[in-house]
Amino acid sequence: MTMMARACSIGFLAILAMPLAANAQTARKTETLTRSPPKRVAVHISDRRKSERIGYKKVSSLVNFPPFFPGIGALYVQPNTLPNGPYRAFDRRGRLSSTIYMIPIEDLENRTKFDVAGLAGKGDHATFYFNSGHPGLDKPHYHIHIWHVSKKGEERVAK
C-alpha cells in the first residue's frame, strides 16, 4: 500500500469514527443530565427529641422517679406545669405512647377547673385511675391517661 493510500484509509476511518465519538459524548452528557441526584436519607427526629426541643424534661431528672416506668414508659414534663402535667410518655425508642395528667383528689373536691391544653396528639383511648402518691406528687390523685397508641400498642411500654 502506498503512502497516499494509507493516508486516505486513515482519513476515511477517522471520518467514520467522528460520529461515533460525537454520539458517545452526547450519551455522556445525556447520562449526566438524566442521572438522578444521590438520594438523601430522611432523618427522623423522635417524638421525645421534639418534646425536649419545646422544653420537656425527663421526670427522673426532676424528681426521684425511674427513667423508664413499666406500663407508662419514660415520662417527660415541662417543669412549670408540675404537678398536673401534661406529661408525655415515650416507649424505649422515643415514640410517643401517651399523654398523662395527674389531678390531686383535693383539687377535684374543691372543683378546681383544669385546662388540659397540651395534648400531644390524637388519642386512641383513655384510662382514668387512682394513685395513692409517688415521688413528684405525694398526694393521692387520679391519672388521666390518654393513649396515642392502640391497646395492643400499649405493649411497647409494658416492660
Short mmCIF file of N, CA and C in Angstrom, two decimals:
data_model
loop_
_atom_site.label_atom_id
_atom_site.label_comp_id
_atom_site.label_asym_id
_atom_site.label_seq_id
_atom_site.Cartn_x
_atom_site.Cartn_y
_atom_site.Cartn_z
N MET A 1 0.85 -1.17 0.00
CA MET A 1 0.00 0.00 0.00
C MET A 1 0.90 1.24 0.00
N THR A 2 0.55 2.15 -0.84
CA THR A 2 1.36 3.35 -0.93
C THR A 2 1.05 4.28 0.22
N MET A 3 1.90 5.23 0.34
CA MET A 3 1.74 6.19 1.42
C MET A 3 0.44 6.96 1.26
N MET A 4 0.10 7.29 0.06
CA MET A 4 -1.12 8.04 -0.21
C MET A 4 -2.33 7.20 0.12
N ALA A 5 -2.31 5.94 -0.21
CA ALA A 5 -3.44 5.06 0.08
C ALA A 5 -3.61 4.87 1.58
N ARG A 6 -2.47 4.76 2.23
CA ARG A 6 -2.51 4.60 3.68
C ARG A 6 -3.12 5.85 4.33
N ALA A 7 -2.73 7.01 3.91
CA ALA A 7 -3.25 8.26 4.47
C ALA A 7 -4.74 8.38 4.19
N CYS A 8 -5.16 7.97 3.01
CA CYS A 8 -6.59 8.03 2.67
C CYS A 8 -7.39 7.08 3.54
N SER A 9 -6.85 5.87 3.76
CA SER A 9 -7.60 4.91 4.57
C SER A 9 -7.69 5.39 6.02
N ILE A 10 -6.61 6.01 6.55
CA ILE A 10 -6.64 6.54 7.92
C ILE A 10 -7.64 7.69 7.99
N GLY A 11 -7.65 8.55 7.00
CA GLY A 11 -8.60 9.66 6.95
C GLY A 11 -10.03 9.18 6.86
N PHE A 12 -10.25 8.12 6.06
CA PHE A 12 -11.58 7.55 5.92
C PHE A 12 -12.06 6.96 7.25
N LEU A 13 -11.16 6.26 7.93
CA LEU A 13 -11.51 5.68 9.23
C LEU A 13 -11.81 6.79 10.26
N ALA A 14 -11.03 7.88 10.17
CA ALA A 14 -11.27 9.00 11.09
C ALA A 14 -12.63 9.62 10.84
N ILE A 15 -13.00 9.73 9.59
CA ILE A 15 -14.32 10.28 9.25
C ILE A 15 -15.42 9.37 9.77
N LEU A 16 -15.22 8.06 9.64
CA LEU A 16 -16.22 7.11 10.16
C LEU A 16 -16.32 7.17 11.68
N ALA A 17 -15.20 7.37 12.35
CA ALA A 17 -15.18 7.36 13.81
C ALA A 17 -15.75 8.64 14.41
N MET A 18 -15.76 9.74 13.68
CA MET A 18 -16.25 11.02 14.22
C MET A 18 -17.68 10.94 14.73
N PRO A 19 -18.64 10.40 13.97
CA PRO A 19 -19.99 10.32 14.52
C PRO A 19 -20.08 9.44 15.75
N LEU A 20 -19.27 8.38 15.80
CA LEU A 20 -19.27 7.50 16.97
C LEU A 20 -18.80 8.26 18.21
N ALA A 21 -17.74 9.04 18.05
CA ALA A 21 -17.22 9.82 19.18
C ALA A 21 -18.23 10.87 19.61
N ALA A 22 -18.87 11.51 18.64
CA ALA A 22 -19.87 12.53 18.96
C ALA A 22 -21.05 11.91 19.70
N ASN A 23 -21.47 10.72 19.22
CA ASN A 23 -22.58 10.03 19.89
C ASN A 23 -22.21 9.65 21.32
N ALA A 24 -20.97 9.21 21.53
CA ALA A 24 -20.53 8.82 22.87
C ALA A 24 -20.52 10.04 23.79
N GLN A 25 -20.05 11.18 23.27
CA GLN A 25 -20.02 12.39 24.08
C GLN A 25 -21.43 12.86 24.41
N THR A 26 -22.34 12.81 23.43
CA THR A 26 -23.73 13.18 23.67
C THR A 26 -24.37 12.25 24.69
N ALA A 27 -24.04 10.95 24.58
CA ALA A 27 -24.59 9.98 25.53
C ALA A 27 -24.13 10.29 26.94
N ARG A 28 -22.82 10.67 27.08
CA ARG A 28 -22.32 11.02 28.42
C ARG A 28 -23.03 12.24 28.98
N LYS A 29 -23.26 13.26 28.15
CA LYS A 29 -23.96 14.47 28.59
C LYS A 29 -25.38 14.13 29.00
N THR A 30 -26.05 13.31 28.18
CA THR A 30 -27.43 12.92 28.48
C THR A 30 -27.48 12.13 29.78
N GLU A 31 -26.51 11.22 29.96
CA GLU A 31 -26.48 10.42 31.18
C GLU A 31 -26.29 11.33 32.39
N THR A 32 -25.42 12.34 32.25
CA THR A 32 -25.18 13.27 33.36
C THR A 32 -26.45 14.05 33.67
N LEU A 33 -27.18 14.45 32.64
CA LEU A 33 -28.39 15.23 32.85
C LEU A 33 -29.52 14.40 33.42
N THR A 34 -29.61 13.14 33.01
CA THR A 34 -30.73 12.31 33.45
C THR A 34 -30.44 11.53 34.71
N ARG A 35 -29.19 11.48 35.12
CA ARG A 35 -28.86 10.74 36.34
C ARG A 35 -29.46 11.47 37.53
N SER A 36 -30.20 10.76 38.34
CA SER A 36 -30.82 11.41 39.49
C SER A 36 -29.77 11.71 40.54
N PRO A 37 -29.97 12.78 41.29
CA PRO A 37 -29.00 13.13 42.33
C PRO A 37 -29.00 12.04 43.40
N PRO A 38 -27.94 11.95 44.18
CA PRO A 38 -27.90 10.94 45.22
C PRO A 38 -29.08 11.12 46.18
N LYS A 39 -29.67 10.01 46.57
CA LYS A 39 -30.84 10.07 47.45
C LYS A 39 -30.40 10.46 48.84
N ARG A 40 -31.18 11.37 49.43
CA ARG A 40 -30.93 11.77 50.80
C ARG A 40 -31.77 10.90 51.71
N VAL A 41 -31.17 10.47 52.76
CA VAL A 41 -31.88 9.66 53.73
C VAL A 41 -32.61 10.60 54.67
N ALA A 42 -33.91 10.39 54.83
CA ALA A 42 -34.70 11.24 55.72
C ALA A 42 -34.25 11.00 57.16
N VAL A 43 -34.01 12.07 57.86
CA VAL A 43 -33.63 11.97 59.26
C VAL A 43 -34.90 12.07 60.08
N HIS A 44 -35.19 11.03 60.82
CA HIS A 44 -36.40 11.01 61.65
C HIS A 44 -36.03 11.51 63.04
N ILE A 45 -36.67 12.59 63.44
CA ILE A 45 -36.46 13.10 64.79
C ILE A 45 -37.54 12.47 65.66
N SER A 46 -37.11 11.82 66.71
CA SER A 46 -38.06 11.12 67.55
C SER A 46 -39.02 12.10 68.23
N ASP A 47 -40.18 11.58 68.61
CA ASP A 47 -41.17 12.38 69.34
C ASP A 47 -40.55 12.93 70.62
N ARG A 48 -39.71 12.12 71.26
CA ARG A 48 -39.06 12.53 72.50
C ARG A 48 -38.16 13.74 72.26
N ARG A 49 -37.38 13.71 71.20
CA ARG A 49 -36.48 14.84 70.90
C ARG A 49 -37.27 16.09 70.56
N LYS A 50 -38.37 15.93 69.84
CA LYS A 50 -39.22 17.09 69.53
C LYS A 50 -39.73 17.71 70.83
N SER A 51 -40.14 16.87 71.77
CA SER A 51 -40.64 17.37 73.05
C SER A 51 -39.54 18.08 73.83
N GLU A 52 -38.33 17.53 73.81
CA GLU A 52 -37.21 18.17 74.51
C GLU A 52 -36.94 19.56 73.92
N ARG A 53 -37.10 19.70 72.62
CA ARG A 53 -36.85 20.99 71.97
C ARG A 53 -37.84 22.07 72.41
N ILE A 54 -39.02 21.65 72.88
CA ILE A 54 -40.00 22.66 73.33
C ILE A 54 -40.09 22.73 74.85
N GLY A 55 -39.05 22.24 75.52
CA GLY A 55 -38.94 22.45 76.96
C GLY A 55 -39.34 21.30 77.87
N TYR A 56 -39.64 20.14 77.33
CA TYR A 56 -39.96 19.00 78.19
C TYR A 56 -38.67 18.42 78.75
N LYS A 57 -38.71 18.08 80.03
CA LYS A 57 -37.57 17.48 80.73
C LYS A 57 -37.96 16.10 81.23
N LYS A 58 -36.97 15.23 81.31
CA LYS A 58 -37.22 13.88 81.83
C LYS A 58 -37.59 13.99 83.30
N VAL A 59 -38.70 13.39 83.68
CA VAL A 59 -39.18 13.48 85.07
C VAL A 59 -38.12 12.93 86.02
N SER A 60 -37.40 11.88 85.62
CA SER A 60 -36.38 11.31 86.50
C SER A 60 -35.23 12.28 86.77
N SER A 61 -35.08 13.33 85.96
CA SER A 61 -34.05 14.34 86.22
C SER A 61 -34.58 15.43 87.16
N LEU A 62 -35.89 15.46 87.38
CA LEU A 62 -36.51 16.48 88.23
C LEU A 62 -36.86 15.97 89.62
N VAL A 63 -37.31 14.71 89.70
CA VAL A 63 -37.71 14.11 90.98
C VAL A 63 -37.17 12.68 91.02
N ASN A 64 -37.27 12.07 92.17
CA ASN A 64 -36.82 10.69 92.34
C ASN A 64 -37.84 9.74 91.69
N PHE A 65 -37.66 9.49 90.41
CA PHE A 65 -38.58 8.66 89.64
C PHE A 65 -37.74 7.85 88.65
N PRO A 66 -38.12 6.60 88.39
CA PRO A 66 -37.31 5.79 87.47
C PRO A 66 -37.29 6.37 86.05
N PRO A 67 -36.17 6.20 85.33
CA PRO A 67 -36.09 6.71 83.96
C PRO A 67 -37.11 6.07 83.02
N PHE A 68 -37.47 4.81 83.29
CA PHE A 68 -38.50 4.12 82.50
C PHE A 68 -39.38 3.36 83.48
N PHE A 69 -40.66 3.67 83.47
CA PHE A 69 -41.59 3.05 84.40
C PHE A 69 -42.47 2.06 83.62
N PRO A 70 -42.36 0.76 83.91
CA PRO A 70 -43.16 -0.23 83.17
C PRO A 70 -44.65 0.09 83.23
N GLY A 71 -45.29 0.04 82.08
CA GLY A 71 -46.71 0.34 81.98
C GLY A 71 -46.99 1.79 81.60
N ILE A 72 -45.99 2.65 81.78
CA ILE A 72 -46.14 4.05 81.42
C ILE A 72 -45.08 4.45 80.39
N GLY A 73 -43.83 4.13 80.66
CA GLY A 73 -42.74 4.47 79.76
C GLY A 73 -41.83 5.50 80.39
N ALA A 74 -41.10 6.23 79.56
CA ALA A 74 -40.23 7.31 80.01
C ALA A 74 -41.06 8.59 80.03
N LEU A 75 -41.17 9.20 81.20
CA LEU A 75 -42.02 10.38 81.37
C LEU A 75 -41.24 11.67 81.22
N TYR A 76 -41.84 12.62 80.52
CA TYR A 76 -41.29 13.95 80.33
C TYR A 76 -42.38 14.97 80.66
N VAL A 77 -41.96 16.12 81.20
CA VAL A 77 -42.90 17.18 81.56
C VAL A 77 -42.20 18.53 81.45
N GLN A 78 -42.97 19.57 81.20
CA GLN A 78 -42.42 20.92 81.28
C GLN A 78 -42.47 21.30 82.76
N PRO A 79 -41.34 21.62 83.37
CA PRO A 79 -41.30 21.85 84.82
C PRO A 79 -42.32 22.85 85.34
N ASN A 80 -42.67 23.85 84.56
CA ASN A 80 -43.63 24.85 85.04
C ASN A 80 -45.06 24.31 85.09
N THR A 81 -45.31 23.10 84.58
CA THR A 81 -46.66 22.53 84.61
C THR A 81 -46.82 21.47 85.70
N LEU A 82 -45.76 21.29 86.52
CA LEU A 82 -45.86 20.31 87.62
C LEU A 82 -46.88 20.78 88.64
N PRO A 83 -47.61 19.98 89.34
CA PRO A 83 -47.60 18.52 89.26
C PRO A 83 -48.64 17.96 88.29
N ASN A 84 -49.51 18.82 87.74
CA ASN A 84 -50.63 18.30 86.95
C ASN A 84 -50.24 17.80 85.55
N GLY A 85 -49.28 18.40 84.95
CA GLY A 85 -48.89 17.99 83.60
C GLY A 85 -49.42 18.96 82.57
N PRO A 86 -49.37 18.61 81.34
CA PRO A 86 -49.34 17.26 80.78
C PRO A 86 -47.94 16.63 80.81
N TYR A 87 -47.94 15.33 81.03
CA TYR A 87 -46.74 14.51 80.95
C TYR A 87 -46.81 13.77 79.62
N ARG A 88 -45.68 13.67 78.98
CA ARG A 88 -45.62 12.87 77.75
C ARG A 88 -44.85 11.59 78.07
N ALA A 89 -45.43 10.47 77.68
CA ALA A 89 -44.81 9.18 77.94
C ALA A 89 -44.33 8.58 76.63
N PHE A 90 -43.08 8.08 76.64
CA PHE A 90 -42.45 7.54 75.44
C PHE A 90 -42.01 6.11 75.64
N ASP A 91 -42.03 5.35 74.55
CA ASP A 91 -41.50 3.98 74.63
C ASP A 91 -39.97 4.05 74.58
N ARG A 92 -39.33 2.90 74.60
CA ARG A 92 -37.86 2.86 74.66
C ARG A 92 -37.19 3.40 73.40
N ARG A 93 -37.93 3.51 72.30
CA ARG A 93 -37.38 4.03 71.05
C ARG A 93 -37.69 5.52 70.86
N GLY A 94 -38.29 6.15 71.87
CA GLY A 94 -38.56 7.58 71.80
C GLY A 94 -39.86 7.93 71.10
N ARG A 95 -40.72 6.93 70.88
CA ARG A 95 -42.02 7.20 70.23
C ARG A 95 -43.06 7.53 71.30
N LEU A 96 -43.87 8.53 71.00
CA LEU A 96 -44.92 8.95 71.93
C LEU A 96 -45.95 7.85 72.12
N SER A 97 -46.23 7.51 73.37
CA SER A 97 -47.23 6.50 73.68
C SER A 97 -48.49 7.11 74.26
N SER A 98 -48.30 8.10 75.17
CA SER A 98 -49.48 8.67 75.83
C SER A 98 -49.18 10.05 76.41
N THR A 99 -50.27 10.73 76.74
CA THR A 99 -50.23 11.98 77.49
C THR A 99 -50.95 11.71 78.80
N ILE A 100 -50.35 12.17 79.90
CA ILE A 100 -50.92 11.89 81.23
C ILE A 100 -51.10 13.19 81.99
N TYR A 101 -52.24 13.31 82.65
CA TYR A 101 -52.50 14.40 83.59
C TYR A 101 -52.66 13.78 84.96
N MET A 102 -52.12 14.43 86.00
CA MET A 102 -52.22 13.93 87.37
C MET A 102 -52.98 14.97 88.18
N ILE A 103 -54.19 14.60 88.60
CA ILE A 103 -55.09 15.54 89.26
C ILE A 103 -55.28 15.13 90.73
N PRO A 104 -54.78 15.94 91.68
CA PRO A 104 -54.93 15.62 93.10
C PRO A 104 -56.42 15.57 93.50
N ILE A 105 -56.76 14.65 94.39
CA ILE A 105 -58.15 14.48 94.84
C ILE A 105 -58.67 15.77 95.48
N GLU A 106 -57.82 16.44 96.25
CA GLU A 106 -58.29 17.68 96.89
C GLU A 106 -58.69 18.73 95.84
N ASP A 107 -58.01 18.76 94.69
CA ASP A 107 -58.41 19.69 93.62
C ASP A 107 -59.75 19.29 93.02
N LEU A 108 -60.00 17.98 92.93
CA LEU A 108 -61.31 17.52 92.44
C LEU A 108 -62.40 17.88 93.43
N GLU A 109 -62.11 17.67 94.73
CA GLU A 109 -63.09 18.01 95.76
C GLU A 109 -63.38 19.51 95.80
N ASN A 110 -62.36 20.32 95.52
CA ASN A 110 -62.54 21.78 95.51
C ASN A 110 -63.10 22.28 94.18
N ARG A 111 -63.39 21.35 93.30
CA ARG A 111 -63.97 21.65 91.97
C ARG A 111 -63.11 22.63 91.18
N THR A 112 -61.81 22.41 91.26
CA THR A 112 -60.86 23.23 90.52
C THR A 112 -61.01 22.98 89.03
N LYS A 113 -61.01 24.06 88.29
CA LYS A 113 -61.11 23.94 86.84
C LYS A 113 -59.70 23.72 86.27
N PHE A 114 -59.58 22.79 85.34
CA PHE A 114 -58.29 22.49 84.72
C PHE A 114 -58.36 22.74 83.23
N ASP A 115 -57.31 23.34 82.73
CA ASP A 115 -57.15 23.48 81.29
C ASP A 115 -56.24 22.35 80.85
N VAL A 116 -56.76 21.44 80.07
CA VAL A 116 -55.97 20.28 79.66
C VAL A 116 -55.33 20.51 78.28
N ALA A 117 -54.94 21.74 78.04
CA ALA A 117 -54.21 22.04 76.81
C ALA A 117 -52.88 21.30 76.87
N GLY A 118 -52.36 20.99 75.73
CA GLY A 118 -51.07 20.33 75.70
C GLY A 118 -51.17 18.88 75.30
N LEU A 119 -52.35 18.42 74.89
CA LEU A 119 -52.48 17.05 74.43
C LEU A 119 -51.51 16.86 73.27
N ALA A 120 -50.68 15.85 73.36
CA ALA A 120 -49.57 15.70 72.43
C ALA A 120 -49.95 15.16 71.06
N GLY A 121 -51.13 14.64 70.90
CA GLY A 121 -51.51 14.08 69.61
C GLY A 121 -52.89 13.47 69.68
N LYS A 122 -53.29 12.84 68.62
CA LYS A 122 -54.60 12.21 68.55
C LYS A 122 -54.66 11.04 69.54
N GLY A 123 -55.72 11.01 70.31
CA GLY A 123 -55.88 9.94 71.28
C GLY A 123 -56.60 8.74 70.69
N ASP A 124 -56.20 7.55 71.13
CA ASP A 124 -56.84 6.32 70.70
C ASP A 124 -57.87 5.87 71.73
N HIS A 125 -57.48 5.90 73.00
CA HIS A 125 -58.36 5.55 74.11
C HIS A 125 -57.79 6.18 75.39
N ALA A 126 -58.56 6.16 76.44
CA ALA A 126 -58.13 6.78 77.69
C ALA A 126 -58.41 5.87 78.86
N THR A 127 -57.59 6.00 79.90
CA THR A 127 -57.84 5.32 81.16
C THR A 127 -57.80 6.38 82.27
N PHE A 128 -58.55 6.13 83.31
CA PHE A 128 -58.68 7.05 84.43
C PHE A 128 -58.55 6.20 85.68
N TYR A 129 -57.50 6.43 86.48
CA TYR A 129 -57.29 5.54 87.63
C TYR A 129 -56.67 6.28 88.80
N PHE A 130 -56.88 5.72 89.98
CA PHE A 130 -56.42 6.28 91.24
C PHE A 130 -54.96 5.92 91.48
N ASN A 131 -54.22 6.86 92.09
CA ASN A 131 -52.85 6.60 92.52
C ASN A 131 -52.69 7.22 93.90
N SER A 132 -52.16 6.45 94.86
CA SER A 132 -52.06 6.93 96.24
C SER A 132 -50.92 7.92 96.44
N GLY A 133 -50.06 8.09 95.48
CA GLY A 133 -48.96 9.04 95.56
C GLY A 133 -47.64 8.40 95.15
N HIS A 134 -46.75 9.21 94.66
CA HIS A 134 -45.43 8.75 94.23
C HIS A 134 -44.51 9.96 94.23
N PRO A 135 -43.20 9.75 94.06
CA PRO A 135 -42.29 10.90 94.02
C PRO A 135 -42.73 11.90 92.95
N GLY A 136 -42.75 13.14 93.32
CA GLY A 136 -43.19 14.20 92.41
C GLY A 136 -44.62 14.63 92.69
N LEU A 137 -45.45 13.72 93.18
CA LEU A 137 -46.83 14.03 93.58
C LEU A 137 -47.21 13.05 94.69
N ASP A 138 -46.84 13.43 95.92
CA ASP A 138 -47.05 12.54 97.07
C ASP A 138 -48.49 12.43 97.49
N LYS A 139 -49.34 13.36 97.07
CA LYS A 139 -50.76 13.35 97.45
C LYS A 139 -51.52 12.30 96.65
N PRO A 140 -52.60 11.78 97.22
CA PRO A 140 -53.47 10.89 96.43
C PRO A 140 -54.03 11.68 95.24
N HIS A 141 -54.06 11.04 94.10
CA HIS A 141 -54.51 11.72 92.88
C HIS A 141 -55.02 10.72 91.85
N TYR A 142 -55.58 11.24 90.81
CA TYR A 142 -56.02 10.41 89.69
C TYR A 142 -55.15 10.70 88.48
N HIS A 143 -54.91 9.65 87.73
CA HIS A 143 -54.21 9.78 86.45
C HIS A 143 -55.25 9.77 85.34
N ILE A 144 -55.20 10.76 84.50
CA ILE A 144 -55.99 10.74 83.26
C ILE A 144 -54.96 10.41 82.18
N HIS A 145 -55.08 9.22 81.67
CA HIS A 145 -54.06 8.65 80.78
C HIS A 145 -54.66 8.55 79.37
N ILE A 146 -54.22 9.42 78.48
CA ILE A 146 -54.73 9.43 77.10
C ILE A 146 -53.70 8.72 76.23
N TRP A 147 -54.08 7.56 75.73
CA TRP A 147 -53.17 6.74 74.93
C TRP A 147 -53.22 7.18 73.46
N HIS A 148 -52.06 7.32 72.87
CA HIS A 148 -51.94 7.67 71.46
C HIS A 148 -51.69 6.43 70.61
N VAL A 149 -51.63 5.29 71.26
CA VAL A 149 -51.44 4.01 70.58
C VAL A 149 -52.63 3.12 70.91
N SER A 150 -52.81 2.08 70.14
CA SER A 150 -53.91 1.15 70.39
C SER A 150 -53.65 0.37 71.67
N LYS A 151 -54.65 -0.38 72.10
CA LYS A 151 -54.48 -1.24 73.29
C LYS A 151 -53.30 -2.18 73.08
N LYS A 152 -53.19 -2.70 71.87
CA LYS A 152 -52.06 -3.59 71.56
C LYS A 152 -50.75 -2.80 71.60
N GLY A 153 -50.78 -1.54 71.18
CA GLY A 153 -49.59 -0.70 71.20
C GLY A 153 -49.09 -0.39 72.60
N GLU A 154 -49.94 -0.56 73.60
CA GLU A 154 -49.53 -0.33 74.99
C GLU A 154 -48.42 -1.29 75.39
N GLU A 155 -48.29 -2.40 74.66
CA GLU A 155 -47.23 -3.38 74.98
C GLU A 155 -45.84 -2.77 74.84
N ARG A 156 -45.72 -1.69 74.04
CA ARG A 156 -44.41 -1.06 73.85
C ARG A 156 -43.85 -0.49 75.13
N VAL A 157 -44.71 -0.21 76.10
CA VAL A 157 -44.23 0.34 77.38
C VAL A 157 -44.51 -0.60 78.54
N ALA A 158 -44.93 -1.81 78.25
CA ALA A 158 -45.27 -2.75 79.31
C ALA A 158 -44.05 -3.23 80.08
N LYS A 159 -42.92 -3.35 79.42
CA LYS A 159 -41.73 -3.88 80.09
C LYS A 159 -40.59 -2.90 80.00
#
